[in-house]
Each structure stands twice: as structure tokens, then as C-alpha cells.
Amino acid sequence: MGPKSSELFAKVGVSTIEDLFYYVPRAYTDWTNVADVGSLRISDCVTVVARVISCDVLRRGRMQIFTAALEDDTGTILARWFGRRYIQRVLEPGTRVAVSGEVRFSRFARRIEFVNPSFEVIGEDDVAEGRIEPQYSQIASLSGGRIRGIVRTAIDGFLDQIVDPLPESVLGSRELPGLRESVADVHFPPSLERAARARSRLAYEELFMFQVLVALKKRQLARSGGAVQIVWRDDEHARFTGSLRFELTRAQRRVIGEIAGDLGRGEPMNRLLQGDVGSGKTAVAASAMHQAVASGHQAAIMAPTEILAEQHFENLTALLSPLGDRVVLLRGGMKAGEREEALGLIGSGEAQIVVGTHALIQERTNFSDLALAVVDEQHRFGVVQRAALRAKGSAPHILVMTATPIPRTLALTVYGDLDVSVLDEMPPGREKVVTAVRDEAARGKVYDFLKSEVASGRQIFIVYPLVEESEKMELAAATKMYEQLKEQTFTEATVGLVHGRMKPEEKDAVMDGFKAGTTDILVSTTVVEVGVDVPNATVMVIEHAERFGLAQLHQLRGRVGRGDQQSYCILMVGRGASDEARERIQVLADTNDGFVIAEKDLEMRGPGEFLGVRQHGLPRFSVADLGSDSRLLVQARDDAFAYVAGDPDMSTPAGALLLDATKRRFRGRGAFMDVG
Ligand code: ADP
Ligand code: MG
């Protein structure tokens, strides 16, 4: 290709012929199965060649729905696309398109339609009767035909020069097709089945390679050695459990045992603790921190928000200072004097347990002897922060805790270098939070219910979503709502407002009022998302619930049901919410199982949004899809770990070839690239 095209390809990460081979189509136009619009029946999977006769864009909240009416000589059909903004720029009345997908019946429009079909804009004479044509993601101004031509040329000229990076053993045991066949089939498949098989092999290869990096990384961490050996002391643990207000659950005891095993080895622990909201992760962390102190070292716990750090500080002080451990708080909003004092205590080692926010990993914070670092609510931190924390000690043990149950596929990729413990049991006596989805029509009734709860002495959270791009507007809406609630609706109750733009002191004052019970109703933006523990709060109302991810809603719901009263979660859906959005939210009313919810959330939103952070350490996969390739991922992981165990230095010819290809493949795609 010419320099102009090659520049455009480079922008999408394709700069070699090998890259081009792995630039797989996002869909296919099946010209072997073309039908007339007039002959379509429900559930046909076909391609129609038609002209756009009209277009329409509908907005539902943040979701955009694009509808096009399509016509050929035999009839018309609707095609609808959800949330794909680029389509608006591509389709307009008069455009000729080939649309492929399943024909469905719309109960709403009372006619047949395509929903999110694949499509391709085509010229007047552009038909490829009898072939299956690849459709690639748009690359700037390059036409689909041009991209196809370039790929075709590359395959014709160079396919026989590529070498399969997968070890023979793996190819054999998984019965995978060879690389050359797969590349040819994925771009120009003789059938859709062959295309799927080829894609699956290439996805497997990508996941396998990634897991090879993970396995190598894990070995490297383990071999770095030099960790402080913390020999578990049963007498100290007995003192610890003696000061708890409750018996540890069986799951807590099991996980504590796993951690004790890790701490006693000379290698640094790297463990992920997953446990649903309220499963009691703090007590587990506290037991390990106490052991670190008992063996003469420092421990730290890092929380994502100031409110949560402070809460940990209070809880850990109450729990551990009676045992003689000195607990110190370090957070961003401290006065200079206070901060200097805290930093001094941390540097001298007088601070045995340090609780903090990101301030813990800032340059100025120096520990005297950090042996155990706990990271709470991991989904806010990425690999980068984990590494920064690790650098605060010499090979400290690391325990990462998360309340967002992480679907297995993500756990195995983002946290693939960690060992995993799960708290799969709730402390006894927890009532299930009753969850209901309500709309505007029910608002009056909802308020009556809230009034009756307040009258019987309970407290209430009302949460507003903050959407990043329109934070100001949303904040104005939350503030206005707050004023209305305070002055008109809940005249008998005390209402407080807390949001992210407040100064820390103001925030603290409001939170303190709520914790102390002097405030009945706390209106907030999502700052309550993580951690606050107010057992007397029994109702969580979430406004515009459709704008939240399911995992996030589940987290918010976890703020209630912490005491012994029956608690409620009311999910208010806004006027513009679509049926799809309601259905999505309904999942929360149907289950309390965080893992089920997380899997659904991942399915619906994809991994990037699910994690909701920029620095999540997730590589960009070009073929594999973490949402739908979970079975492949588990296989790839098993195979990769087994392979690395047998060839730990990747020094056999097959290993060297594989490592080389892997590094080439993940260059510039983040995650674990410091290996080898
Ligand atoms: P999370 O896992 O969400 O961080 P916490 O550690 O904050 O949960 O625990 C939630 C609540 O449950 C706290 O009030 C804590 O004191 C209490 N708790 C923890 N473990 C137990 C237990 N084994 N029995 C009874 N209550 C417990
Ligand atoms: Mg917690």
C-alpha cells in the first residue's frame, strides 16, 4: 500500500504485515444468503440489499437509538441500532446498504425489523454473489473495499512466511487449526462456521500469549524473594479474635488461614480477596495487619476515598489499639502540621498500622519497615498503583481487597498474577435487602414510605448519579432536589447533602451528622459508593438508576442492610428510561448474588466500562473478547501456566519463538511488559 494508507493503518495499531493478519473483521456480509425484503420471515438470518429511505435518531437518557427504514423492490423493513453513534454519520436517505442479521418482530412497532445488524455501505454494482465478505472497522477515509484489497494482497503474498507461535503440544491437545489456515479463513471464509472456528483459534492464541506473560510475571514476583517472613502467632490471633464483637465466619477463618500461609513463606504474598459488600473483609485484613505488627513490622491499608480511609481508621483504632497497636491516619486533606506529624511517625516506625488514601503512595511518604500492604476496593486502583505501593517497602506482602465481585475472565486477566481468596459467606443474621424498581408515577408513594421509615427512627440514603461530562448540571440537579426535599417534602426530618465538590471539612461534618443519627436523610452524589457503615440506615433510594452500572448499584445497595432491621433498596428509573434499561435493572431486584450481577454487567457493558477506570492494566485485545470468550480464556490460562511450568526460562526453541511472538504482539498494549 502507499504511504498515505500505511499511515492510516498505523493509527489503528497495524504497522506490519503480521499486524494486518491479526486485524480481524468485525463482521461479515453473507452474500451466499441474500433475500428479498418482501420474503422475510421472523428469525431468518439473512442479508438484504436495500436502500435507506428515511432515518431517525432517538435519545433515551444517554443511549442513542438510530432507526433506518430500508427498501428494495419487494418491500420495506426497519433496522435499529442502539448506542452506535457513528452510524448516524454513515447512513442517510439514498445510501445503498447490505444489511445482515436476524429478522425479529418488534412488538412496539408491530412489524419486522433488524436489531443491531451488521451492515455495509455499497455502491450501485457492488454485489459479491456467492461470497462471504469481511467487514473491517472503519479506518478513517479508507473504503471497505480498499481495506479488503490490502488484506487480500498481504495474504496472497506473505501468508506462507508466518510461523505458528503456538507450541505443538497445545495445538494437538486443543485440536486447533494451524495459523495459516486460520488467518486465511478469518479474512476470507468459505463459510461462517469456518470464520467462527478461525476467529476462535486466533482469540485463543491471543489469550494464551497474554497468560504466558501473566505466568512469567507471577514467577518473577515469587522469585524476587526477600519478603519479610511473618510467622503466624496463634496467641496473638487469639487476642485479636477476643477483641472482636463477633465470631469470625467459616469463610473468614479459611481466608485468614490462606493469608497466614502466604505470610510465613519467604516470598511476597500477592493475593486478591474478593468478598461481596458486607462479607467482612476488614476483619480479615485487620487480623493479618495485627500479625505484621506482632512480628515487629509495619502494615498499611490504602482506601480509595477519604471517607472510607477515615472509617477504616476509626474501626481499626477501636479494634487494634486495645491490643497495643499504634494506628495512624494519613490523608490528602490534612493540615500541614498534622501531616508532618503523621509522616514523622510513619518514617520512624512508631506508626505500626497506617491507614490512608493515595497519600500513602506519594513520594514523600516513607515507611520505616512496611511488611504488609492492604489495598481496599481494588477496582479503583490499577497495576500501576499496586507497583507504587510495592515500592514503599522491600518486597512487602500485598493483599488486594475488592467488593466488586470480579467476573472470572477479568480476574484472570487484570489480576491474573494474584492468588485469589473468596469470602463466599455472609455474617449470620443479615436480612436480605428488599429491592424494587419504581418510576415517576410511584414517587408519591415512595416518599410516603420514606416518611414512615424516618418516623420509626430509621435513616435514608438518596443517591444521585454524577455523569462525568455534565457534572455541573447534575450537581445543580442534585442540589435543587435536596432543597426541595428539605423544604417541601420532608419537613419533619433533617436532610443533609454531600457531594464530591465539597471541602473535606464540610463533607466530614455532614457525614458525621449522618453517622451520629442527627441527620435522617442523606442526599448525595455517588461519594457514598464505597464503604460508609451506618447500621441504622435502612433505605437506599437511587435516582436515575438506569444510568448506573449493575455492579455499582449493587455496591450502593450494600450500604444498607448492615444492621438487624429489614432494609430496602428503591431503584427509581427516570422518564426517559428504555425498556431495555428497566430489564437490566430488574436483575438487581431478582438477585442478591454479586457474582451473578457482575457477570451480567460485564456481558452488557464490556470490560473497559465494567472496570470503570483508566489505569486498570487491562491490555487491548485485538481478537479476543473478554465478555464472550471466557471458556477460551480458562483453557488458555491452564495451558499457558502448564507450558511455563515446563519451560520456565522460555529457553527451548519453541519457548523462545513463543516469547518473541508474544512480546511483538503485546508491544504498546500495556500490562506486564516488564517481563523477561
Ligand atoms: P466489607 O467486606 O464490605 O468491607 P466490612 O468488613 O465492612 O465488610 O464488614 C461489614 C460489617 O459486618 C461490619 O459492621 C463488621 O463489623 C461486620 N462483621 C464482619 N465480620 C462479621 C462476622 N463474622 N459476624 C458478624 N458481623 C461481622
Ligand atoms: Mg470494606
XYZ file of C-alpha atoms and ligand atoms in Angstrom:
704
model
C 0.000 0.000 0.000
C 1.055 3.605 -0.336
C 2.457 5.822 2.440
C -0.894 7.533 2.995
C -2.778 4.295 3.700
C 0.039 2.887 5.727
C -0.105 5.951 7.977
C -3.828 5.410 8.482
C -3.280 1.750 9.297
C -0.544 2.648 11.774
C -3.094 4.755 13.651
C -5.140 1.647 14.402
C -2.058 -0.246 15.509
C -1.303 -2.028 12.243
C 2.237 -1.382 11.089
C 3.465 -4.754 9.895
C 2.053 -7.440 7.649
C 1.775 -9.644 10.694
C -0.335 -6.974 12.417
C -2.550 -6.911 9.370
C -3.116 -10.658 9.561
C -4.421 -10.204 13.086
C -6.599 -7.245 12.139
C -9.696 -9.395 12.087
C -13.022 -8.369 10.552
C -15.680 -7.179 12.966
C -18.409 -8.866 10.928
C -19.162 -10.454 7.563
C -21.604 -9.807 4.788
C -23.002 -13.150 3.781
C -23.608 -12.871 0.051
C -24.373 -16.591 -0.076
C -27.660 -15.934 1.628
C -29.300 -12.872 0.107
C -33.063 -12.470 0.370
C -35.749 -10.103 -0.871
C -37.224 -7.905 1.831
C -40.717 -8.971 0.783
C -39.966 -12.607 1.543
C -38.539 -12.203 5.063
C -39.893 -14.208 7.949
C -39.286 -13.848 11.665
C -35.972 -15.423 12.782
C -34.492 -15.651 9.278
C -30.745 -14.957 9.308
C -30.104 -13.243 6.007
C -28.553 -10.428 4.063
C -30.741 -7.901 2.303
C -29.569 -5.410 -0.272
C -31.649 -2.275 0.098
C -31.732 1.492 0.019
C -32.170 3.727 3.065
C -35.397 5.680 2.636
C -35.503 7.502 5.953
C -33.520 7.833 9.188
C -34.412 8.844 12.700
C -32.411 9.381 15.898
C -33.999 8.943 19.312
C -32.334 9.710 22.593
C -33.161 7.777 25.747
C -31.083 9.172 28.562
C -27.518 8.663 27.453
C -28.495 5.992 24.968
C -28.975 6.872 21.350
C -31.167 4.793 19.071
C -30.758 5.096 15.342
C -33.542 3.780 13.121
C -33.366 3.415 9.352
C -36.179 2.326 7.047
C -34.834 0.125 4.259
C -36.472 -0.643 0.959
C -35.885 -2.895 -2.026
C -38.212 -3.681 -4.952
C -40.215 -6.099 -2.839
C -40.865 -4.297 0.456
C -39.576 -2.327 3.448
C -38.075 -3.242 6.817
C -36.742 -1.251 9.790
C -33.229 -1.559 11.136
C -32.451 -0.238 14.613
C -29.081 0.303 16.239
C -28.573 1.067 19.914
C -25.785 3.331 21.094
C -23.702 3.262 17.932
C -23.201 6.909 17.252
C -21.019 6.513 14.195
C -23.921 5.053 12.212
C -25.520 8.466 12.007
C -22.558 9.689 10.020
C -22.608 6.737 7.650
C -26.250 6.184 6.744
C -28.546 8.720 5.156
C -31.531 8.566 2.830
C -30.410 7.229 -0.528
C -27.491 5.138 0.817
C -27.345 1.633 -0.606
C -26.542 -0.967 2.029
C -26.131 -4.676 2.554
C -27.579 -5.488 5.959
C -27.035 -8.862 7.626
C -28.699 -10.162 10.730
C -31.638 -11.914 12.259
C -35.174 -10.796 11.427
C -37.172 -10.048 14.560
C -40.663 -8.905 15.331
C -40.981 -5.576 17.096
C -43.942 -5.608 19.419
C -43.523 -1.895 19.783
C -43.649 -1.029 16.075
C -45.784 -4.079 15.237
C -43.609 -5.043 12.310
C -40.452 -6.933 11.468
C -37.041 -5.368 11.994
C -33.311 -5.951 12.342
C -31.767 -5.037 15.690
C -28.090 -4.085 15.666
C -27.465 -5.888 12.384
C -24.090 -5.693 10.711
C -24.167 -3.603 7.590
C -22.023 -2.300 4.832
C -22.472 0.693 2.589
C -22.184 -0.492 -1.005
C -22.012 1.057 -4.440
C -24.569 0.538 -7.204
C -22.914 -2.514 -8.725
C -21.314 -3.822 -5.570
C -22.603 -7.305 -5.153
C -20.433 -10.284 -4.382
C -22.914 -13.037 -5.133
C -21.913 -16.328 -3.535
C -19.099 -14.963 -1.353
C -18.696 -14.091 2.284
C -17.093 -10.682 2.536
C -15.230 -9.406 5.590
C -16.235 -6.083 7.115
C -13.482 -4.233 8.926
C -13.758 -1.411 11.421
C -13.692 1.865 9.598
C -10.166 3.239 9.144
C -10.529 6.966 8.506
C -11.420 7.531 4.875
C -10.423 4.104 3.566
C -13.305 2.275 1.951
C -14.228 -1.264 2.942
C -13.211 -2.464 -0.493
C -9.803 -0.826 -0.197
C -9.102 -2.464 3.172
C -10.216 -5.816 1.797
C -7.907 -5.399 -1.167
C -4.908 -4.640 1.036
C -5.585 -7.626 3.269
C -6.041 -9.826 0.202
C -2.689 -8.725 -1.214
C -0.942 -9.379 2.099
C -2.416 -12.849 2.385
C -1.628 -13.765 -1.208
C 1.938 -12.544 -0.904
C 3.048 -13.425 2.596
C 0.848 -15.966 4.308
C 3.360 -18.744 3.714
C 6.013 -16.806 5.621
C 4.333 -16.754 9.009
C 5.272 -19.269 11.661
C 2.765 -20.624 14.139
C 3.787 -19.412 17.622
C 1.668 -21.964 19.474
C 3.571 -24.963 20.842
C 2.836 -28.294 19.140
C 1.552 -29.750 22.400
C -1.154 -27.115 22.683
C -2.191 -27.274 19.048
C -2.585 -31.019 19.396
C -4.428 -31.230 22.690
C -6.894 -28.458 21.815
C -7.293 -29.631 18.220
C -6.703 -26.150 16.914
C -6.375 -25.342 13.218
C -2.986 -24.071 12.101
C -2.160 -20.378 11.950
C -2.041 -20.018 8.157
C -5.378 -21.690 7.666
C -6.894 -19.588 10.446
C -5.652 -16.284 9.100
C -6.927 -17.125 5.622
C -10.296 -18.248 6.973
C -10.866 -15.358 9.318
C -10.489 -12.838 6.483
C -11.980 -14.728 3.554
C -14.010 -17.598 4.969
C -15.575 -20.275 2.792
C -18.403 -20.452 5.357
C -19.465 -18.641 8.511
C -18.639 -21.756 10.539
C -15.060 -21.717 9.283
C -14.864 -17.997 10.094
C -16.000 -18.658 13.654
C -13.526 -21.520 14.091
C -10.671 -19.370 12.808
C -11.599 -16.431 14.997
C -11.768 -18.694 17.980
C -8.292 -20.092 17.316
C -6.837 -16.580 16.966
C -8.602 -15.444 20.123
C -7.233 -18.473 21.938
C -3.748 -17.641 20.699
C -4.004 -14.079 21.939
C -5.290 -15.145 25.349
C -2.682 -17.878 25.589
C 0.099 -15.419 24.863
C -1.249 -12.984 27.394
C -1.438 -15.701 30.026
C 2.150 -16.660 29.260
C 3.079 -13.118 30.248
C 0.947 -13.413 33.371
C 2.573 -16.708 34.329
C 6.050 -15.264 33.798
C 5.144 -12.192 35.826
C 3.904 -14.355 38.641
C 7.115 -16.375 38.681
C 9.109 -13.189 38.674
C 7.233 -11.820 41.706
C 7.630 -15.055 43.593
C 11.307 -15.292 42.766
C 12.021 -11.707 43.757
C 12.004 -13.218 47.265
C 13.343 -11.197 50.140
C 9.936 -10.729 51.718
C 9.727 -10.431 55.448
C 8.691 -13.752 56.890
C 5.770 -13.172 59.238
C 5.361 -16.292 61.290
C 1.739 -16.508 62.350
C 1.325 -16.341 66.113
C -1.706 -18.164 67.415
C -1.555 -16.412 70.794
C -1.707 -13.002 69.086
C -4.518 -14.195 66.855
C -6.445 -15.318 69.928
C -6.035 -11.830 71.432
C -7.327 -10.420 68.170
C -10.409 -12.613 67.943
C -11.033 -11.963 71.624
C -11.428 -8.261 70.934
C -13.933 -8.736 68.089
C -17.606 -8.168 68.818
C -18.446 -11.288 66.811
C -17.315 -14.757 65.844
C -15.478 -14.964 62.541
C -17.413 -16.766 59.838
C -16.075 -20.007 58.462
C -15.124 -18.229 55.233
C -13.226 -15.570 57.153
C -11.308 -18.234 59.057
C -10.477 -20.088 55.855
C -9.174 -16.961 54.140
C -7.176 -15.934 57.204
C -5.570 -19.379 57.030
C -4.643 -18.840 53.378
C -3.097 -15.490 54.200
C -1.225 -16.924 57.182
C 0.318 -19.499 54.851
C 1.458 -16.800 52.431
C 2.935 -14.564 55.122
C 5.010 -17.365 56.568
C 6.839 -18.068 53.331
C 9.867 -16.012 52.371
C 8.175 -14.939 49.131
C 5.970 -11.871 48.985
C 2.252 -12.583 49.107
C 0.220 -11.305 46.155
C -3.346 -12.123 46.967
C -6.723 -10.841 45.831
C -9.538 -11.093 48.351
C -12.969 -10.993 46.799
C -15.993 -10.678 49.001
C -19.379 -9.175 48.482
C -20.253 -5.950 50.263
C -20.608 -6.673 53.965
C -18.881 -10.038 53.892
C -16.369 -8.817 56.468
C -13.145 -8.208 54.587
C -11.932 -5.607 57.065
C -11.692 -8.105 59.897
C -9.637 -10.422 57.700
C -7.251 -7.613 56.789
C -7.045 -6.492 60.405
C -6.043 -9.941 61.603
C -3.149 -10.019 59.134
C -2.087 -6.456 59.933
C -2.023 -7.296 63.602
C 0.292 -10.238 62.883
C 2.661 -7.972 60.951
C 2.825 -5.651 63.933
C 3.194 -8.523 66.399
C 6.228 -9.700 64.487
C 7.774 -6.255 64.734
C 6.901 -4.648 61.400
C 4.571 -2.068 59.859
C 1.338 -2.653 57.978
C -0.669 -0.229 55.847
C -4.134 -0.124 54.368
C -4.961 2.099 51.422
C -8.540 3.163 50.688
C -9.884 4.940 47.604
C -11.704 7.791 49.343
C -11.117 9.967 52.372
C -14.401 8.961 53.927
C -13.523 5.317 53.682
C -9.981 5.864 54.974
C -11.383 7.633 57.964
C -13.846 4.897 58.621
C -11.116 2.275 58.495
C -9.083 4.428 60.821
C -11.897 4.561 63.358
C -12.667 0.846 63.119
C -9.055 -0.283 63.248
C -8.283 2.041 66.120
C -11.213 0.644 68.083
C -10.178 -2.906 67.258
C -6.394 -2.861 67.411
C -5.319 -0.109 69.763
C -6.602 -2.070 72.786
C -4.149 -4.775 71.672
C -1.347 -2.225 71.794
C -1.024 -1.421 68.070
C -0.490 2.225 67.187
C -2.819 3.227 64.334
C -2.131 6.421 62.351
C -4.165 8.149 59.648
C -2.647 9.835 56.594
C -4.904 11.543 54.111
C -4.734 14.264 51.494
C -6.845 16.902 53.193
C -4.787 17.116 56.396
C -3.394 20.370 57.726
C 0.340 20.749 57.164
C 1.192 20.266 60.827
C -0.885 17.134 61.205
C 0.562 15.681 58.053
C 4.149 16.316 59.116
C 3.429 14.591 62.384
C 1.892 11.572 60.658
C 4.753 11.353 58.172
C 7.222 11.506 61.051
C 5.518 8.633 62.852
C 5.440 6.571 59.668
C 9.108 7.232 58.957
C 10.229 6.389 62.464
C 8.159 3.232 62.655
C 6.141 4.435 65.638
C 3.095 4.224 63.430
C 2.596 0.484 63.294
C -0.590 0.498 61.296
C -1.011 3.237 58.733
C -4.397 3.983 57.233
C -4.574 6.281 54.247
C -5.678 7.264 50.802
C -3.485 7.738 47.762
C -1.339 9.847 50.059
C 0.287 6.573 51.094
C 1.952 6.107 47.750
C 3.110 9.670 47.312
C 6.787 10.268 47.097
C 7.060 11.969 50.465
C 5.671 9.038 52.382
C 8.483 6.862 53.699
C 7.881 3.809 55.783
C 10.487 2.510 58.154
C 9.613 -1.155 57.651
C 6.490 -1.867 55.614
C 5.888 -5.607 55.587
C 2.214 -5.829 54.622
C 0.206 -3.525 52.397
C -3.553 -3.908 52.043
C -5.399 -2.240 49.173
C -9.125 -1.873 49.746
C -11.656 -1.686 46.904
C -9.193 -2.618 44.229
C -11.350 -1.628 41.307
C -10.263 1.942 41.844
C -6.613 1.061 41.717
C -4.675 -0.407 38.878
C -1.458 -2.323 38.465
C 0.423 0.953 38.444
C -0.704 1.901 41.938
C -0.070 -1.610 43.148
C 3.506 -1.338 41.932
C 3.894 2.048 43.634
C 2.733 0.572 46.899
C 5.060 -2.355 46.488
C 7.938 0.104 46.146
C 7.189 1.526 49.618
C 8.754 -1.465 51.296
C 11.267 -4.054 50.293
C 9.050 -6.716 48.760
C 6.070 -6.195 51.091
C 3.240 -8.701 51.186
C 0.264 -7.374 49.259
C -3.393 -8.071 49.921
C -5.836 -6.557 47.470
C -9.483 -6.473 48.538
C -12.456 -5.861 46.337
C -16.166 -5.715 46.971
C -16.990 -5.712 43.300
C -17.182 -9.371 42.548
C -14.981 -9.607 39.534
C -16.134 -11.947 36.813
C -13.723 -14.746 36.364
C -12.465 -13.582 32.976
C -11.424 -10.246 34.340
C -9.950 -11.679 37.497
C -7.793 -13.947 35.373
C -6.533 -11.115 33.202
C -6.287 -7.926 35.208
C -5.445 -9.739 38.418
C -4.023 -12.824 36.787
C -0.741 -12.532 38.659
C -2.518 -12.702 42.013
C -3.714 -15.676 44.017
C -7.402 -15.439 44.772
C -9.358 -15.908 48.005
C -13.113 -15.588 48.173
C -15.325 -14.722 51.142
C -18.376 -16.604 49.963
C -20.376 -16.437 53.160
C -22.155 -13.557 54.832
C -22.033 -12.979 58.576
C -25.118 -14.503 60.162
C -28.358 -12.645 60.776
C -28.279 -10.438 57.717
C -31.695 -9.763 56.290
C -31.863 -9.690 52.533
C -32.311 -6.159 51.230
C -35.736 -5.932 49.616
C -35.244 -4.327 46.221
C -37.848 -2.694 43.993
C -37.781 -0.834 40.694
C -40.116 2.203 40.658
C -40.882 5.017 38.226
C -42.045 8.612 38.475
C -45.676 7.606 38.845
C -44.802 5.965 42.162
C -42.777 8.855 43.578
C -45.510 9.982 45.972
C -45.849 6.511 47.429
C -42.102 6.154 47.724
C -41.923 9.408 49.700
C -44.736 8.241 51.993
C -42.748 5.107 52.684
C -39.597 7.099 53.404
C -41.543 9.301 55.827
C -42.788 6.279 57.710
C -39.262 4.867 57.978
C -37.955 8.173 59.307
C -40.854 8.309 61.745
C -39.797 4.964 63.155
C -36.267 6.247 63.670
C -34.503 4.886 60.598
C -32.152 6.704 58.251
C -32.152 7.004 54.490
C -29.706 7.476 51.660
C -30.838 9.183 48.462
C -28.217 8.952 45.733
C -27.946 10.962 42.534
C -25.816 9.904 39.631
C -22.984 12.145 38.547
C -22.142 11.754 34.939
C -18.653 12.967 34.256
C -19.249 15.140 31.223
C -22.091 17.073 32.741
C -21.041 17.126 36.338
C -22.034 20.738 36.876
C -25.561 20.267 35.615
C -26.047 17.089 37.558
C -24.754 18.707 40.679
C -27.209 21.539 40.195
C -29.999 18.967 39.836
C -28.950 17.140 42.998
C -28.742 20.408 44.908
C -32.140 21.536 43.699
C -33.677 18.198 44.591
C -32.083 18.411 48.002
C -33.608 21.804 48.634
C -36.998 20.663 47.520
C -36.859 17.561 49.698
C -35.710 19.569 52.689
C -38.155 22.440 52.381
C -41.227 20.793 50.908
C -41.264 17.034 51.158
C -39.586 16.029 54.392
C -40.413 18.979 56.576
C -40.383 16.790 59.687
C -36.939 15.326 59.001
C -33.356 16.560 58.947
C -31.899 16.369 55.463
C -28.181 16.636 54.619
C -26.327 16.978 51.323
C -22.886 15.661 50.471
C -21.096 15.776 47.130
C -17.651 15.499 45.597
C -17.137 19.253 45.151
C -17.363 19.997 48.870
C -14.342 20.747 51.009
C -13.256 17.778 53.143
C -14.254 19.548 56.378
C -17.750 20.261 55.084
C -18.093 16.705 53.888
C -16.913 15.345 57.214
C -19.386 17.490 59.101
C -22.301 16.185 57.050
C -21.131 12.575 57.256
C -20.599 12.852 60.993
C -24.164 14.120 61.380
C -25.453 11.130 59.478
C -23.305 8.628 61.355
C -24.388 10.131 64.665
C -28.024 9.866 63.628
C -28.798 13.574 63.836
C -29.354 13.648 60.082
C -32.229 11.432 58.926
C -31.856 11.656 55.191
C -28.568 11.944 53.369
C -28.806 13.203 49.809
C -25.590 12.518 47.992
C -23.846 12.039 44.724
C -22.019 8.749 44.433
C -19.441 9.535 47.091
C -21.186 7.090 49.403
C -20.422 4.406 46.894
C -17.694 2.795 48.877
C -17.688 1.868 52.447
C -19.741 4.030 54.783
C -21.071 1.961 57.600
C -24.289 3.266 59.180
C -26.206 0.277 60.525
C -29.291 2.368 61.275
C -29.710 3.297 57.608
C -32.408 1.053 56.182
C -33.353 2.596 52.851
C -31.223 3.291 49.806
C -33.014 5.282 47.128
C -31.155 5.576 43.849
C -32.360 8.192 41.380
C -31.920 7.551 37.660
C -30.832 4.042 38.443
C -30.668 3.366 34.712
C -27.552 5.494 34.498
C -25.539 3.266 36.803
C -23.777 0.037 36.078
C -25.251 -3.002 37.805
C -22.131 -3.632 39.852
C -22.253 -0.058 41.046
C -25.923 -0.341 42.012
C -25.124 -3.496 43.906
C -22.353 -1.679 45.777
C -24.691 1.141 46.674
C -27.307 -1.303 47.860
C -24.683 -2.773 50.165
C -24.741 0.467 52.175
C -27.992 -0.688 53.788
C -28.862 -3.959 55.447
C -25.898 -3.620 57.784
C -27.947 -3.617 60.963
C -30.622 -6.011 62.156
C -33.579 -4.118 60.655
C -35.236 -5.085 57.396
C -33.734 -2.843 54.731
C -34.876 -1.642 51.319
C -33.364 -0.515 48.084
C -35.569 1.525 45.761
C -34.334 1.959 42.224
C -36.030 4.962 40.634
C -35.986 4.940 36.857
C -36.245 8.245 35.034
C -38.920 9.142 32.488
C -36.687 8.560 29.507
C -35.514 5.110 30.548
C -35.942 2.440 27.892
C -37.485 -0.965 28.398
C -34.032 -2.449 27.973
C -32.721 -0.309 30.812
C -35.565 -1.387 33.073
C -34.960 -5.004 32.279
C -31.294 -4.559 33.033
C -32.017 -3.027 36.420
C -34.551 -5.705 37.211
C -31.597 -8.103 37.617
C -30.902 -6.390 40.912
C -34.386 -6.965 42.205
C -34.093 -10.625 41.205
C -30.802 -11.499 42.854
C -28.514 -10.501 45.696
C -25.632 -12.539 44.376
C -22.840 -10.146 43.475
C -21.211 -12.618 41.111
C -24.352 -13.130 39.059
C -24.737 -9.363 38.857
C -21.123 -8.833 37.875
C -21.311 -11.381 35.060
C -24.442 -9.701 33.706
C -22.823 -6.311 33.973
C -19.760 -7.446 32.082
C -21.924 -9.025 29.426
C -23.861 -5.821 28.937
C -21.183 -3.181 29.247
C -17.926 -4.783 28.233
C -14.745 -4.977 30.301
C -13.493 -1.399 29.941
C -16.635 0.192 31.288
C -17.081 -2.524 33.830
C -13.798 -1.691 35.470
C -14.609 1.973 35.049
C -11.050 3.198 35.358
C -8.354 4.299 33.049
C -5.477 2.660 34.846
C -6.874 -0.807 35.107
C -3.974 -2.601 33.480
C -6.206 -4.357 31.013
C -4.491 -4.829 27.673
C -6.369 -4.078 24.484
C -7.117 -7.420 22.934
C -7.472 -7.291 19.199
C -9.246 -10.591 18.616
C -10.408 -11.945 21.969
C -13.488 -10.601 23.712
C -13.418 -10.917 27.481
C -17.184 -10.807 27.591
C -17.802 -13.828 25.411
C -14.539 -15.775 25.351
C -14.438 -16.809 28.985
C -14.313 -20.531 28.218
C -11.368 -19.990 25.886
C -9.670 -17.866 28.482
C -9.816 -20.544 31.136
C -8.338 -23.087 28.717
C -5.665 -20.669 27.573
C -4.714 -19.909 31.126
C -4.388 -23.550 32.128
C -2.335 -24.276 29.025
C -0.093 -21.236 29.403
C 0.656 -21.892 33.065
C 1.394 -25.533 32.291
C 3.645 -24.506 29.435
C 5.608 -22.009 31.523
C 5.997 -24.538 34.324
C 7.653 -26.891 31.845
C 9.803 -24.249 30.160
C 10.264 -21.624 32.900
C 13.009 -19.666 31.182
C 11.391 -19.955 27.759
C 14.712 -21.232 26.596
C 13.670 -24.119 24.354
C 13.383 -23.219 20.653
C 9.578 -23.370 20.910
C 9.645 -21.236 24.061
C 11.930 -18.632 22.525
C 9.725 -18.422 19.430
C 6.623 -18.083 21.562
C 8.092 -15.407 23.830
C 9.311 -13.466 20.860
C 5.943 -13.544 19.122
C 4.201 -12.670 22.388
C 6.307 -9.604 23.007
C 5.763 -8.472 19.458
C 2.053 -8.968 19.829
C 1.613 -7.041 23.069
C 4.032 -4.248 22.286
C 2.440 -0.937 23.154
C -0.671 -2.596 24.522
C 0.115 -2.261 28.212
C 0.223 -4.744 31.035
C 3.073 -6.908 32.188
C 5.518 -5.751 29.558
C 8.340 -5.594 32.049
C 8.614 -9.363 31.917
C 11.822 -11.004 30.726
P -16.811 -5.417 53.657
O -16.424 -6.795 53.265
O -17.904 -4.878 52.824
O -15.639 -4.496 53.765
P -16.929 -4.989 56.455
O -15.602 -5.529 56.761
O -17.093 -3.517 56.448
O -17.435 -5.580 55.078
O -17.985 -5.671 57.406
C -19.335 -5.306 57.356
C -19.942 -5.326 58.730
O -20.032 -6.663 59.196
C -19.127 -4.577 59.752
O -20.017 -3.864 60.559
C -18.425 -5.678 60.525
O -18.154 -5.299 61.849
C -19.428 -6.809 60.461
N -18.846 -8.155 60.515
C -17.712 -8.586 59.914
N -17.493 -9.902 60.142
C -18.533 -10.323 60.910
C -18.898 -11.583 61.494
N -18.151 -12.671 61.321
N -20.038 -11.650 62.197
C -20.810 -10.535 62.380
N -20.530 -9.332 61.867
C -19.407 -9.214 61.147
Mg -14.974 -2.732 53.069
